[in-house]
Coordinates of C-alpha atoms and ligand atoms in Angstrom, one line a residue:
M1 CA 119.8 103.8 85.8
S2 CA 121.2 101.5 88.6
A3 CA 124.2 99.3 87.6
R4 CA 123.7 97.3 90.9
P5 CA 121.9 94.0 90.3
Y6 CA 118.7 93.6 92.2
V7 CA 115.7 91.3 92.6
I8 CA 112.1 92.3 93.2
E9 CA 110.1 90.6 96.0
E10 CA 106.3 90.8 95.9
M11 CA 104.9 92.9 98.7
I12 CA 101.3 93.6 97.6
S13 CA 99.6 91.4 95.1
A14 CA 97.5 92.6 92.2
K15 CA 94.5 90.9 93.8
A16 CA 95.0 92.8 97.1
I17 CA 95.4 96.1 95.2
A18 CA 92.2 95.5 93.3
A19 CA 90.2 94.7 96.5
R20 CA 91.5 97.8 98.2
I21 CA 90.6 100.0 95.3
E22 CA 87.1 98.7 95.4
A23 CA 86.8 99.5 99.1
L24 CA 88.3 103.0 98.6
C25 CA 86.0 103.8 95.7
R26 CA 82.9 103.0 97.8
D27 CA 84.2 105.6 100.3
I28 CA 85.1 108.2 97.7
Q29 CA 81.7 107.8 96.0
K30 CA 80.0 108.7 99.3
E31 CA 82.2 111.8 99.7
F32 CA 81.5 113.0 96.2
A33 CA 77.9 111.7 95.8
E34 CA 76.4 115.2 95.4
T35 CA 78.9 116.4 92.8
N36 CA 78.6 116.5 89.1
K37 CA 81.9 118.3 88.6
L38 CA 84.7 116.1 90.0
V39 CA 88.1 116.4 88.4
V40 CA 90.4 113.4 89.1
V41 CA 94.0 114.7 88.8
G42 CA 96.7 112.1 88.4
L43 CA 100.3 113.0 89.3
L44 CA 102.6 111.7 86.5
R45 CA 104.1 109.4 86.0
G46 CA 103.8 107.1 89.0
S47 CA 100.0 107.2 89.4
F48 CA 99.1 106.3 85.8
V49 CA 98.2 102.7 86.6
F50 CA 96.5 103.5 89.9
I51 CA 94.3 106.3 88.4
A52 CA 93.3 104.1 85.5
D53 CA 92.0 101.4 87.9
L54 CA 90.5 104.0 90.3
V55 CA 88.4 105.9 87.7
R56 CA 87.0 102.6 86.3
E57 CA 85.7 101.7 89.8
L58 CA 84.2 105.1 90.3
D59 CA 80.5 105.3 89.4
L60 CA 80.5 109.1 89.2
P61 CA 80.6 111.7 86.4
I62 CA 84.2 112.7 86.3
E63 CA 86.9 114.4 84.2
V64 CA 90.5 113.4 84.3
D65 CA 93.5 115.7 84.1
F66 CA 97.2 115.2 84.8
L67 CA 100.0 117.2 86.4
E68 CA 103.7 116.3 86.6
A69 CA 105.9 117.4 89.4
S70 CA 109.6 116.6 89.7
S71 CA 110.7 114.5 92.6
Y72 CA 113.2 111.7 92.4
G73 CA 114.9 112.1 89.1
D74 CA 116.5 108.7 88.3
G75 CA 117.7 107.9 91.8
M76 CA 116.3 106.6 95.1
E77 CA 116.3 109.9 97.1
S78 CA 113.8 112.7 96.9
T79 CA 115.2 116.0 95.7
R80 CA 112.8 117.8 98.1
E81 CA 112.5 120.8 95.8
V82 CA 109.3 120.3 94.0
R83 CA 108.9 121.8 90.5
I84 CA 105.9 121.6 88.2
L85 CA 107.0 120.1 84.9
K86 CA 103.5 119.8 83.4
D87 CA 100.5 121.8 84.6
L88 CA 96.8 120.9 84.4
R89 CA 95.0 121.5 81.1
G90 CA 91.8 122.7 82.7
A91 CA 90.8 125.3 85.3
I92 CA 89.6 123.9 88.7
E93 CA 88.0 127.0 90.3
G94 CA 84.7 125.9 91.9
R95 CA 85.3 122.2 91.0
D96 CA 85.7 119.2 93.3
V97 CA 89.2 117.8 92.9
L98 CA 90.7 114.5 93.8
V99 CA 94.5 114.4 93.5
V100 CA 95.8 110.9 92.9
E101 CA 99.4 110.0 93.9
D102 CA 101.3 106.7 93.9
I103 CA 103.3 107.1 97.1
V104 CA 103.6 109.6 99.9
D105 CA 107.2 109.4 101.1
T106 CA 108.7 112.6 102.6
G107 CA 105.4 114.3 101.8
H108 CA 107.0 117.2 99.9
T109 CA 105.4 116.5 96.6
L110 CA 101.7 116.2 97.7
N111 CA 102.1 119.0 100.2
H112 CA 103.4 121.3 97.5
V113 CA 100.9 120.2 94.8
T114 CA 97.8 120.5 97.1
Q115 CA 99.0 123.9 98.3
L116 CA 99.4 125.1 94.8
L117 CA 96.0 123.7 93.7
R118 CA 94.3 125.3 96.7
T119 CA 95.4 128.8 95.4
R120 CA 93.1 128.1 92.4
R121 CA 90.0 128.0 94.6
P122 CA 88.5 124.5 94.0
A123 CA 85.2 123.9 95.8
H124 CA 86.7 120.8 97.5
L125 CA 90.2 119.3 97.3
R126 CA 90.9 115.8 98.5
S127 CA 93.9 113.5 97.9
I128 CA 94.5 109.8 97.7
A129 CA 97.7 107.8 97.6
L130 CA 98.0 104.1 96.9
L131 CA 101.0 103.8 99.3
D132 CA 102.1 105.7 102.4
K133 CA 105.5 105.5 104.1
P134 CA 104.7 107.4 107.3
S135 CA 108.2 106.7 108.9
R136 CA 109.8 108.8 106.1
R137 CA 107.7 111.9 106.5
E138 CA 109.5 115.3 106.6
V139 CA 106.5 117.6 106.3
D140 CA 103.2 117.4 108.1
F141 CA 101.0 115.9 105.4
R142 CA 98.3 113.2 105.3
A143 CA 96.4 112.1 102.3
D144 CA 92.6 111.8 102.8
W145 CA 92.7 108.2 101.6
I146 CA 95.6 105.7 101.7
G147 CA 95.6 102.3 100.0
F148 CA 98.4 100.7 102.1
E149 CA 100.8 101.8 104.8
I150 CA 104.2 100.3 104.1
P151 CA 107.6 100.3 105.9
D152 CA 110.6 102.2 104.7
E153 CA 111.3 100.0 101.6
F154 CA 112.0 101.1 98.0
V155 CA 109.1 99.7 96.0
V156 CA 108.4 99.3 92.3
G157 CA 105.5 98.1 90.1
Y158 CA 101.9 99.1 89.4
G159 CA 103.1 102.3 87.8
I160 CA 106.0 102.9 90.2
D161 CA 109.6 102.9 88.8
F162 CA 113.2 102.5 89.8
A163 CA 115.2 104.6 87.3
Q164 CA 112.2 104.4 84.9
R165 CA 112.1 100.5 85.0
N166 CA 109.5 98.1 86.4
R167 CA 106.4 100.3 86.1
N168 CA 104.7 97.5 84.2
L169 CA 104.7 94.9 87.0
P170 CA 101.1 94.2 88.0
F171 CA 102.0 94.0 91.7
I172 CA 103.9 96.2 94.2
G173 CA 107.3 94.7 94.9
K174 CA 110.3 95.7 97.0
V175 CA 113.7 96.2 95.6
R176 CA 116.5 94.0 97.1
F177 CA 120.0 94.5 96.0
T178 CA 121.9 91.3 95.4
Ligands
IMP1 P1 107.7 112.6 98.4 O1 107.8 114.0 97.8 O2 109.0 112.3 99.1 O3 106.5 112.3 99.2 O4 107.9 111.7 97.2 C1 106.8 111.2 96.4 C2 107.4 110.6 95.1 O5 108.6 110.0 95.3 C3 106.4 109.6 94.7 O6 105.5 110.1 93.8 C4 107.4 108.7 93.9 O7 107.5 109.1 92.6 C5 108.7 108.8 94.6 N1 108.9 107.6 95.5 C6 108.8 107.6 96.8 N2 109.1 106.4 97.3 C7 109.3 105.6 96.3 C8 109.7 104.2 96.1 O8 109.7 103.5 97.1 N3 109.8 103.8 94.8 C9 109.8 104.6 93.8 N4 109.4 105.9 93.8 C10 109.2 106.4 95.1

């Protein structure tokens, strides 16, 4: 928990997020049009709001599962060493899988998770992240769909936290220390 006081400045409005999700879902539906076995996998905890809005825009038969990987702890820096804290409940062999992440930052988390899930032999594995900070990348990873590219700012809201706070903001905001 940060003791330093900060303010949150809106960066992406709730309306802009909703419009972007609609457009993304039109694309995702085309990609998975033929499937009746899509599993949408949310990475806990940051993606819980995004996945909730995403699946309600998807006009496809889907299942939802969750996986939790460690990353930031309670700070602002990635630990880089990714550990699986909670694994999927279901098997994904032969299934189409869409992994849903809040932010791709250094890239370690999604890179590790997609590599792990590939070893389980899904038919297709795709990934989507609401936000991407390409300037922070440390491993060569690109999600198949990105909501918004953002600069190197620490952001909160729409499921994303700073030391477990601010997940319930309806918009994406940047943290400014005062
Ligand atoms: P990566 O492994 O460095 O790509 O980190 C991805 C994870 O770091 C995300 O799922 C977030 O949980 C966290 N993260 C990265 N950037 C931010 C940020 O600006 N605010 C809050 N969490 C972040």
